[in-house]
Short mmCIF file of C-alpha atoms and ligand atoms in Angstrom, two decimals:
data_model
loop_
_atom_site.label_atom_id
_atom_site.label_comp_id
_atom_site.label_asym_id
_atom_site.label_seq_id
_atom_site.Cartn_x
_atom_site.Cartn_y
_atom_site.Cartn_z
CA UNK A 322 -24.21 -13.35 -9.61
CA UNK A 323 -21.51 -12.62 -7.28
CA UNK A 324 -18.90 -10.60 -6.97
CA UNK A 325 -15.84 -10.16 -4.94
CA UNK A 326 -14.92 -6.83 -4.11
CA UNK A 327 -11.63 -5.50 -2.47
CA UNK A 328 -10.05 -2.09 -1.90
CA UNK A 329 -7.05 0.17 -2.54
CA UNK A 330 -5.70 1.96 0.78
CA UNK A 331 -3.27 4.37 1.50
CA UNK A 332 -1.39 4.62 4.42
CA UNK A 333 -1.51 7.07 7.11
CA UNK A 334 1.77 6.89 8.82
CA UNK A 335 4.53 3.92 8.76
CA UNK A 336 6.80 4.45 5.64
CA UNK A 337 9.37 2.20 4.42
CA UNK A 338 9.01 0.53 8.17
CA UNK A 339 7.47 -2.92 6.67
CA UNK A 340 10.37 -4.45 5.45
CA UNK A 341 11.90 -3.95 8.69
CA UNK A 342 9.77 -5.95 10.87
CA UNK A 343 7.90 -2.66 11.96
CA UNK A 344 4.82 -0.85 12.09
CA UNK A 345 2.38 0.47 9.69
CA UNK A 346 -1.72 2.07 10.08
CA UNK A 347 -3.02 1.77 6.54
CA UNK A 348 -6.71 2.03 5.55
CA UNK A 349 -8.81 0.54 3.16
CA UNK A 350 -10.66 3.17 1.00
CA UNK A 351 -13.71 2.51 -0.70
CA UNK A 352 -12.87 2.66 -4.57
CA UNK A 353 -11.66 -0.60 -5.13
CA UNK A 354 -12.11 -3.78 -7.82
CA UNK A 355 -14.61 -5.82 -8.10
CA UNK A 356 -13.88 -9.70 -9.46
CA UNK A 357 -16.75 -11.58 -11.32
CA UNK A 358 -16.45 -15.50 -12.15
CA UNK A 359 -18.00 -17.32 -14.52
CA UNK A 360 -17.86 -21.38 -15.59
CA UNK A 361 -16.37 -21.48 -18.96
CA UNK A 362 -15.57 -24.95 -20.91
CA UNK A 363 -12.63 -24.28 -22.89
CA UNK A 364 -9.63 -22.77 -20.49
CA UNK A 365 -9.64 -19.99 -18.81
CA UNK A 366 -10.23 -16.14 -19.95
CA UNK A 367 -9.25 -12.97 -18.02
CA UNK A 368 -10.83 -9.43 -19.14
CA UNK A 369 -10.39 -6.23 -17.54
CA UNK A 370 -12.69 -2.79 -18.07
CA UNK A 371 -9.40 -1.34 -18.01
CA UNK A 372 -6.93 -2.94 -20.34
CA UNK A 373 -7.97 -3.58 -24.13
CA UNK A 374 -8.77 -7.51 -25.36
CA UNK A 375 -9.42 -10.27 -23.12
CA UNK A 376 -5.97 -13.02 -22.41
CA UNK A 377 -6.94 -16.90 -23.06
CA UNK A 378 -4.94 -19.77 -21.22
CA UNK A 379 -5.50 -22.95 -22.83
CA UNK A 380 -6.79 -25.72 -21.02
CA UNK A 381 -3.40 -27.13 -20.74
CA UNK A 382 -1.52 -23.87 -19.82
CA UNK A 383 -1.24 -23.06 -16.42
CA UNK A 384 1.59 -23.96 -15.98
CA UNK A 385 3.40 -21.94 -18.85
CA UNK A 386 3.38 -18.37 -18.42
CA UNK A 387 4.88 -16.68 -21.38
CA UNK A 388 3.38 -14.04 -23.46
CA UNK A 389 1.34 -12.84 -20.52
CA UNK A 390 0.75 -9.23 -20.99
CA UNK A 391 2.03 -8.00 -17.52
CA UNK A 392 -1.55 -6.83 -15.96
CA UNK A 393 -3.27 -10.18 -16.26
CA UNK A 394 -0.18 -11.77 -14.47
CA UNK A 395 -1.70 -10.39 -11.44
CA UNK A 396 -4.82 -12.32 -12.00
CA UNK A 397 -3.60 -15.59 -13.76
CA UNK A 398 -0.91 -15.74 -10.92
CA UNK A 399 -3.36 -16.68 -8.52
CA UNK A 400 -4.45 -19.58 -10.53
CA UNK A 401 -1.00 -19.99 -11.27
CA UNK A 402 0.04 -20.76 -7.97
CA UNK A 403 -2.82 -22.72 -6.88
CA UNK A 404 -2.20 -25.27 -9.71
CA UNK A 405 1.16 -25.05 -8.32
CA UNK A 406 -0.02 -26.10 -5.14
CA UNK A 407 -1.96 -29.18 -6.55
CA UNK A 408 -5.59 -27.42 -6.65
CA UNK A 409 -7.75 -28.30 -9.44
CA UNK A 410 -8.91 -25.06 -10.94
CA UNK A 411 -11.73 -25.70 -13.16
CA UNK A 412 -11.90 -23.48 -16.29
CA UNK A 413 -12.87 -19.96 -15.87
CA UNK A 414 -13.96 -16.10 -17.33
CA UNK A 415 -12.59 -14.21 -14.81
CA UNK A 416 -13.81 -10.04 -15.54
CA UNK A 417 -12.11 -7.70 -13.20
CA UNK A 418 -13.53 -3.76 -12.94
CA UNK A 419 -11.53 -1.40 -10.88
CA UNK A 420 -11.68 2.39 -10.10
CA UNK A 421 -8.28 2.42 -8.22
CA UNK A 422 -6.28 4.47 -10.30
CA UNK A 423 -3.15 2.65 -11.04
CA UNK A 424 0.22 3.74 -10.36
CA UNK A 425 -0.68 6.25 -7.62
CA UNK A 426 0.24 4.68 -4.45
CA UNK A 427 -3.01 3.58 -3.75
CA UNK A 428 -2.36 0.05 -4.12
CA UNK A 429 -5.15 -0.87 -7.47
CA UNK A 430 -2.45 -3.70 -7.59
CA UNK A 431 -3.71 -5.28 -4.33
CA UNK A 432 -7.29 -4.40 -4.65
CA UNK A 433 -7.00 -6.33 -7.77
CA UNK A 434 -5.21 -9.28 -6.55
CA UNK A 435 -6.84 -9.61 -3.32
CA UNK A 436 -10.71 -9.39 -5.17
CA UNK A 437 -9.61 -12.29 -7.88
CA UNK A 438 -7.74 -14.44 -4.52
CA UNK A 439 -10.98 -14.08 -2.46
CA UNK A 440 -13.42 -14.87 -5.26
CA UNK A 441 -11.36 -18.18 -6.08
CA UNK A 442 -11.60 -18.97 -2.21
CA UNK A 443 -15.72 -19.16 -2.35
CA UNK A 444 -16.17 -20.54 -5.86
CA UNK A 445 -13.32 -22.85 -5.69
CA UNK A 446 -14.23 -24.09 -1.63
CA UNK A 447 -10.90 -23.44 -0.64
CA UNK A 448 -11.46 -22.06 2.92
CA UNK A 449 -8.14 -20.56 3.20
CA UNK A 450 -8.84 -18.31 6.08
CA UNK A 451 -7.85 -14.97 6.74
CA UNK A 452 -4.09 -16.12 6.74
CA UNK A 453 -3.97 -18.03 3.58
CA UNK A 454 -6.12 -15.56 2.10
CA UNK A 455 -3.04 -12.63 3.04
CA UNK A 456 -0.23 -15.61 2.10
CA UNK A 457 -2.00 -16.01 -1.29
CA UNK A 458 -2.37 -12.59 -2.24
CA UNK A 459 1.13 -11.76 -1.40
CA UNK A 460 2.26 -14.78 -3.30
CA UNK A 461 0.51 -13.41 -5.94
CA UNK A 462 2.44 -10.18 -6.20
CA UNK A 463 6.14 -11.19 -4.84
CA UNK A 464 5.87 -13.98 -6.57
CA UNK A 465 4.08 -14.08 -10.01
CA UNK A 466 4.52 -10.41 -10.54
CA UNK A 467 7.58 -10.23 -8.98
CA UNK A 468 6.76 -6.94 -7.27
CA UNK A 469 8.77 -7.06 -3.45
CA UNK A 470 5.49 -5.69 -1.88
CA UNK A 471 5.75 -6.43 1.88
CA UNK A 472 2.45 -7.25 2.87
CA UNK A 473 0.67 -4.24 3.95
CA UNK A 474 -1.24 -3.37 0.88
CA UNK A 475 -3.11 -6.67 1.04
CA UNK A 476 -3.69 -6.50 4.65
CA UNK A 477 -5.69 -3.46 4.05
CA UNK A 478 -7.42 -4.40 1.32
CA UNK A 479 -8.71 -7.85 3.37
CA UNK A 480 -8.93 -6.51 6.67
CA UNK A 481 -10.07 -2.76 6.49
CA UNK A 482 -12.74 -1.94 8.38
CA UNK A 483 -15.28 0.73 8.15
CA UNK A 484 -14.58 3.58 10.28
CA UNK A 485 -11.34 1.93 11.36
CA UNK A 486 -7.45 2.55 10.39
CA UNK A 487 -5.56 -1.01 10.45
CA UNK A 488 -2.64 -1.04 12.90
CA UNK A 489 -0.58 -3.62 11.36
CA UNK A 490 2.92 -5.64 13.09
CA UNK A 491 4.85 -6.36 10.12
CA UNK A 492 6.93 -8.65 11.96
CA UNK A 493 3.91 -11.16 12.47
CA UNK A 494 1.69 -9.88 10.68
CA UNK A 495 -0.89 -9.48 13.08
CA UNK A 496 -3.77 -6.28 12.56
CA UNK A 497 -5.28 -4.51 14.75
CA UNK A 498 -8.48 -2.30 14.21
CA UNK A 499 -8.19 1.33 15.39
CA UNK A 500 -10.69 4.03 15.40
CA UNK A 501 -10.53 6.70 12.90
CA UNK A 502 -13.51 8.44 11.62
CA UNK A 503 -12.18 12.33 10.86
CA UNK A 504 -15.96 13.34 9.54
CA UNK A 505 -16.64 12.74 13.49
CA UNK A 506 -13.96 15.44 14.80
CA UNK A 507 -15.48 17.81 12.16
CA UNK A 508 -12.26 17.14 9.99
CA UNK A 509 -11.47 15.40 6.77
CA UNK A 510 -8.53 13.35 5.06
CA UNK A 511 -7.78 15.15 2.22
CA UNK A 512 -5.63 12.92 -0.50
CA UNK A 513 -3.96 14.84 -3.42
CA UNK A 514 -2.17 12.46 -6.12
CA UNK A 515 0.11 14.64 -7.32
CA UNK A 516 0.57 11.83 -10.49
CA UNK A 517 4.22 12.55 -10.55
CA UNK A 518 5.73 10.11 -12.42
CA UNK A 519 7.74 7.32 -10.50
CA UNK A 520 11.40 8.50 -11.06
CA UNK A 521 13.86 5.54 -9.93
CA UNK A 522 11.79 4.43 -8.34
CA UNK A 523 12.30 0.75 -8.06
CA UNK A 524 16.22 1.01 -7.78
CA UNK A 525 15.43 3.81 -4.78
CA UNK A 526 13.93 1.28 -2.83
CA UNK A 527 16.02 -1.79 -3.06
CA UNK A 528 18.71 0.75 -2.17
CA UNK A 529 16.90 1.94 0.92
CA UNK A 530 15.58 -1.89 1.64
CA UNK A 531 19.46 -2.81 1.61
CA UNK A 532 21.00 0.04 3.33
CA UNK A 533 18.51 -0.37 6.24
CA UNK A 534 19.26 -4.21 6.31
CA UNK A 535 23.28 -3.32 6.01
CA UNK A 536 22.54 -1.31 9.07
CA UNK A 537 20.59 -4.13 11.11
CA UNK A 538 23.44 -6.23 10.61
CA UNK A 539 25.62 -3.60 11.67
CA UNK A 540 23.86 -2.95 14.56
CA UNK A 541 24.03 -6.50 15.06
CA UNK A 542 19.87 -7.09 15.51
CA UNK A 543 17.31 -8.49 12.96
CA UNK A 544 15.61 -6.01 11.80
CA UNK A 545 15.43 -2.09 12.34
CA UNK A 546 12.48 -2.63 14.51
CA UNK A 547 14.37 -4.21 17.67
CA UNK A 548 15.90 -0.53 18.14
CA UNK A 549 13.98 1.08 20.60
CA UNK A 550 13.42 4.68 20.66
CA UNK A 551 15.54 5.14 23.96
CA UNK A 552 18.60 3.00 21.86
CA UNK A 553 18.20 5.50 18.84
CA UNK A 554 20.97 7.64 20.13
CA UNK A 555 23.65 4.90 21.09
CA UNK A 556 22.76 3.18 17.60
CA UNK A 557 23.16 6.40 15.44
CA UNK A 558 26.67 6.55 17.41
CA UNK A 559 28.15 3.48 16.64
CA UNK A 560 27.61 3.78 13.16
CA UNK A 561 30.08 5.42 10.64
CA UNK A 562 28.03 6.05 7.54
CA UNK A 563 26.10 8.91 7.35
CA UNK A 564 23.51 7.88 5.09
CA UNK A 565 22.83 4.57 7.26
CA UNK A 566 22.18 6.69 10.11
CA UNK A 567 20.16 8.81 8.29
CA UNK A 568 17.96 5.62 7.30
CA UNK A 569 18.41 4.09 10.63
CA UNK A 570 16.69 7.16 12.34
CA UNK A 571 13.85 7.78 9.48
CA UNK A 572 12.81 4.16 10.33
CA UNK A 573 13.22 4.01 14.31
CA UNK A 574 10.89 7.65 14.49
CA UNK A 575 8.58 6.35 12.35
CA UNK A 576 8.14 3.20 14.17
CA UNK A 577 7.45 5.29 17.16
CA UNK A 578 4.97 8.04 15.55
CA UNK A 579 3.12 4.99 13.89
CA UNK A 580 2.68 3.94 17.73
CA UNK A 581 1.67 7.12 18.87
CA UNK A 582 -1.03 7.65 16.05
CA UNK A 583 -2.49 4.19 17.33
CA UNK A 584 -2.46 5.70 20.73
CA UNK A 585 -3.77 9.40 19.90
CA UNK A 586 -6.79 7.52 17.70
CA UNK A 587 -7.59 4.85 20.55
CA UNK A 588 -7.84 8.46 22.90
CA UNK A 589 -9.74 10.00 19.80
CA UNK A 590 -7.36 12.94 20.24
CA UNK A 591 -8.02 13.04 16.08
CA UNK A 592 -6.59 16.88 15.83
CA UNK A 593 -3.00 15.58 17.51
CA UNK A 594 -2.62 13.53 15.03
CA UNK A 595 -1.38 16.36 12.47
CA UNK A 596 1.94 17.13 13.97
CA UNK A 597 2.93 13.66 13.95
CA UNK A 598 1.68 13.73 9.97
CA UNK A 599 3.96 16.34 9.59
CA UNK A 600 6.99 15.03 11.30
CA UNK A 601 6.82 11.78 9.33
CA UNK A 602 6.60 14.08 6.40
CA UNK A 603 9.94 16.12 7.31
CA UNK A 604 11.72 12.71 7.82
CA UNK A 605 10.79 10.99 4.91
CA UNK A 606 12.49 14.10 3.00
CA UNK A 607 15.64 14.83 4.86
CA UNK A 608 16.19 11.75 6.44
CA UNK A 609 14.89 8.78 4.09
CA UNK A 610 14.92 11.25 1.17
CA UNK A 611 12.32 9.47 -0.53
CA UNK A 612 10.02 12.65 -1.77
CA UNK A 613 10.34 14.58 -4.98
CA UNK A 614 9.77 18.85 -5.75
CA UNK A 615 5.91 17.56 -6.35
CA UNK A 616 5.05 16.19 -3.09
CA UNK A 617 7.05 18.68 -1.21
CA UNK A 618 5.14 21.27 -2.80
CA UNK A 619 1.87 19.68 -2.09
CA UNK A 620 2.53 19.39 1.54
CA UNK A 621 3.75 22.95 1.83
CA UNK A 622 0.91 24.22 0.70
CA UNK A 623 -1.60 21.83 2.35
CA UNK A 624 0.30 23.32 5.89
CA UNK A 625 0.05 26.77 4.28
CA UNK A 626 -3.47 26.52 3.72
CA UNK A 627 -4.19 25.65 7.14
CA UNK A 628 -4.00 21.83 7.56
CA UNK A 629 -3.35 20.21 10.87
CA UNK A 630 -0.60 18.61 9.26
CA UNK A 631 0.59 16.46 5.98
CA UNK A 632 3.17 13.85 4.29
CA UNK A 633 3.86 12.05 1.67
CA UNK A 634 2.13 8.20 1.90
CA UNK A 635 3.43 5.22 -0.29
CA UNK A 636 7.04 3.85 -1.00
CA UNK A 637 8.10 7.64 -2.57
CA UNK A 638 9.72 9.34 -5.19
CA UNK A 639 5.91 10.31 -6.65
CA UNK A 640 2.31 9.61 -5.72
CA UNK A 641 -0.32 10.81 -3.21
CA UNK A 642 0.36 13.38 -0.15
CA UNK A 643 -2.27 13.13 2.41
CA UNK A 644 -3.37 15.79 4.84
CA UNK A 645 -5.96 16.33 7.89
CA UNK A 646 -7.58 19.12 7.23
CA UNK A 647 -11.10 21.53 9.33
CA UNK A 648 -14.29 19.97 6.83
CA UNK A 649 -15.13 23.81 6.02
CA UNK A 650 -11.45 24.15 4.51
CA UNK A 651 -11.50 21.22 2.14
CA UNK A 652 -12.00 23.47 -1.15
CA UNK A 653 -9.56 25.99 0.02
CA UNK A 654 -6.48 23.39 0.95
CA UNK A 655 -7.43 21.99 -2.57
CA UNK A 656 -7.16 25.33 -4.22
CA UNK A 657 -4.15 25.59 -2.62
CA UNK A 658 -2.71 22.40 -3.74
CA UNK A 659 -3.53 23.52 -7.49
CA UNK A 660 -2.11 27.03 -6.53
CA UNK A 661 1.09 26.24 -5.90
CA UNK A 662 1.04 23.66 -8.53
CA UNK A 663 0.34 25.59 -11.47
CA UNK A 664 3.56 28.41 -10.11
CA UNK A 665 5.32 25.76 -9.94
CA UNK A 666 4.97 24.31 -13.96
CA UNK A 667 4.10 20.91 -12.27
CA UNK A 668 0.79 18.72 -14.38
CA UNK A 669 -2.92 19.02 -12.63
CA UNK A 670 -2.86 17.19 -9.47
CA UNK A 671 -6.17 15.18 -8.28
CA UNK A 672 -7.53 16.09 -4.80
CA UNK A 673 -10.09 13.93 -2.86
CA UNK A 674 -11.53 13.23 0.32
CA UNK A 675 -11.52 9.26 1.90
CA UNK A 676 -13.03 7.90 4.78
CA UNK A 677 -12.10 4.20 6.00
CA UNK A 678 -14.17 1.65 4.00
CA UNK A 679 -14.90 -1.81 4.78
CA UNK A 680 -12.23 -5.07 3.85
CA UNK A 681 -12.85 -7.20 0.78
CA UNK A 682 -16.42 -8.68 0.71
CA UNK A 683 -18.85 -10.48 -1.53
CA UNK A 684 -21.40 -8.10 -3.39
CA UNK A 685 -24.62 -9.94 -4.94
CA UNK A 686 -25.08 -8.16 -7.72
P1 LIG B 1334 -0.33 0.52 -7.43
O1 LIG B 1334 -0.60 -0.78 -6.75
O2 LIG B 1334 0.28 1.51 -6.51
O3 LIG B 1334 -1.51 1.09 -8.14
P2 LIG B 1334 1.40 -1.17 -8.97
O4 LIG B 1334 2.47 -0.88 -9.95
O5 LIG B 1334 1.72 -1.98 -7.78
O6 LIG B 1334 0.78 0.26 -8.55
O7 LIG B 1334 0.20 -1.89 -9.71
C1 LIG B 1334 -0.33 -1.34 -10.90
C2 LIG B 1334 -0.51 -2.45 -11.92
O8 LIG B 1334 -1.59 -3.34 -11.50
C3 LIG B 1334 -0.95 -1.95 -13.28
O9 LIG B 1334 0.17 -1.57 -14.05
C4 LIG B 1334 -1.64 -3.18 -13.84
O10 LIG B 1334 -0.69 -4.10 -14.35
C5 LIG B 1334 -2.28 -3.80 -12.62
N1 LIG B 1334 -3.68 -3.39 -12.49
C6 LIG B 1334 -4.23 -2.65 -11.50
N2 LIG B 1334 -5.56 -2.48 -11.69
C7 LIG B 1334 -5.87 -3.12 -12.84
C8 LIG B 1334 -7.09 -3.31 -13.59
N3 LIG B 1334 -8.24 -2.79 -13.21
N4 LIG B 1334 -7.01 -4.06 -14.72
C9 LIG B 1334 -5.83 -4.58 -15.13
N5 LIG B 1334 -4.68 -4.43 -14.48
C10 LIG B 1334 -4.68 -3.71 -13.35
MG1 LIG B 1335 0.86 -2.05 -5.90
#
């Protein structure tokens, strides 16, 4: 039988820079979920290995949607929308098996959307192409879910590439492969999830995503992204609130270090790519002020413990830091992590290494 299988990612540098018509370089990684069909007669069934009980539809409910526990919203939504969209979606078990941990910034949400959207595609013939395949899957979560992702988590999960960091244009959504094997340069990516819990999270970001939109508007341009670098200065000047500026110049630098990781991993210049790590980092905390005592510790003692540099990756307040560190000091830049986290009263964090793993893809199992 087969199965479609899709990936989590994290991202390596572009933060808060989507919803602004910018740049982000994610990766897929290769835990991920895997989506398994099956022809029922009577409705449609959704199980997952990791949620207890399996959710029924009737054969004449897709298009009611109440008393849908909220994790099987991201798979029914698919089907959802499709009946929406006047597809005949014959009746179904749908069994869904991730190892994406969820809630850590590593995007199990997308991996699990993006798995169930692309096994519909083959068994349903619905050719949607890479395009319809991204439109669906973001449907899926902005609008089912109702979760204001911005695109980049599914992008990674269908377009990763082995080997390869995805240099994504938010604006059109256009992806670009780039180089980035660290096991080749003798270094690794370590990831620590620090599993702080989300604190505000959700109202954190809608405040950035609006305060960075109020500034657009003041700066009289769509989006963040149409100031340049060289216009940072004049921008910053003609605004009077402090915290827009502050936002304004987290999301122009970052912008430009995404574009100078793309050009430091086309040159394979791997090693210059910490600094830049690091100044993302120090923005996303004093200028974005998006990071909490638990990933600030985390990266301070990745850099302590030798790392070419480190930062917070995902939307903030919580989840994973990620850091470039020499292969032979892995176990020490761990030890440090779980050091300084212990001093510091803060919960066991989780350290592992990831290298860049293929897109979603069939698996005949
Ligand atoms: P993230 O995508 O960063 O992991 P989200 O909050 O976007 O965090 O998505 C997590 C949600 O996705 C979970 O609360 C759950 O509803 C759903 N989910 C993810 N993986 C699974 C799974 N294997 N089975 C059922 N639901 C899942
Ligand atoms: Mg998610």
């Amino acid at each position: 039988m087969t199965s479609w299988f899709a990936p989590g990612r994290i991202n390596l540098i572009g933060e808060h820079t989507d919803y602004n018509d910018g740049f982000v370089l994610p990766m897929a990684l290769p835990m991920g979920c895997a989506t398994t069909l099956s022809p029922a007669t009577d409705g449609w069934s959704v199980v997952s290995v990791q949620e207890p009980g399996e959710v029924r539809v009737r054969r004449s409910g897709l298009s009611g949607r109440d008393d849908t526990p909220d994790w099987a919203t991201y798979v029914l939504g698919a089907l959802w929308l499709l009946h929406d969209d006047g597809v005949e979606v014959p009746p179904l078990r749908i069994e869904v098996d991730s190892d994406v941990p969820s809630g850590a910034g590593l995007s199990s949400s997308a991996a699990l959307v993006c798995s169930v959207v692309c096994a519909l595609d083959e068994r349903l013939g619905l050719d949607l192409g890479p395009a319809g395949l991204l439109a669906l899957s973001r449907r899926v979560e902005n609008d089912a879910v109702g979760a204001p992702t911005g695109g980049m988590d599914q992008l990674a999960s269908l377009r990763g590439e082995e080997g390869h960091a995805l240099f994504c244009d938010m604006r059109d959504l256009t992806s670009q492969s780039v180089p980035f094997d660290p096991g080749a340069s003798g270094l690794a990516l370590l990831v620590a999830d620090t599993r702080a819990p989300h604190r505000h999270a959700d109202g954190e970001y809608a405040a950035r995503r609006r305060g960075c939109e109020q500034a657009a508007r003041q700066l009289d341009v769509p989006a963040l992204r149409d100031v340049g670098a060289d216009d940072l200065d004049a921008a910053l000047a003609s605004l009077d609130d402090d915290e827009l500026r502050r936002y304004v110049r987290h999301v122009v630098t970052e912008d430009a270090r995404v574009l100078e990781a793309v050009d430091l991993l086309r040159d394979g210049r791997l090693a210059d790519l910490g600094p830049v790590l690091s100044a993302s980092h120090a923005s996303m905390r004093d200028d974005f002020r998006i990071t909490v005592p638990e990933v600030d510790t985390a990266v301070e003692a990745l850099l302590g413990a030798g790392a070419l540099g480190a930062r917070m990756t995902g939307g903030g307040f919580g989840g994973c830091v990620i850091a470039l560190v020499a292969e032979g000091e892995v176990d020490a830049a761990g030890d440090a992590v779980r050091g300084a986290f212990s001093d510091a009263g803060f919960g066991e964090p989780e350290l592992f290494t990831a290298s860049a793993a293929p897109g979603a893809h069939a698996v005949e199992g």
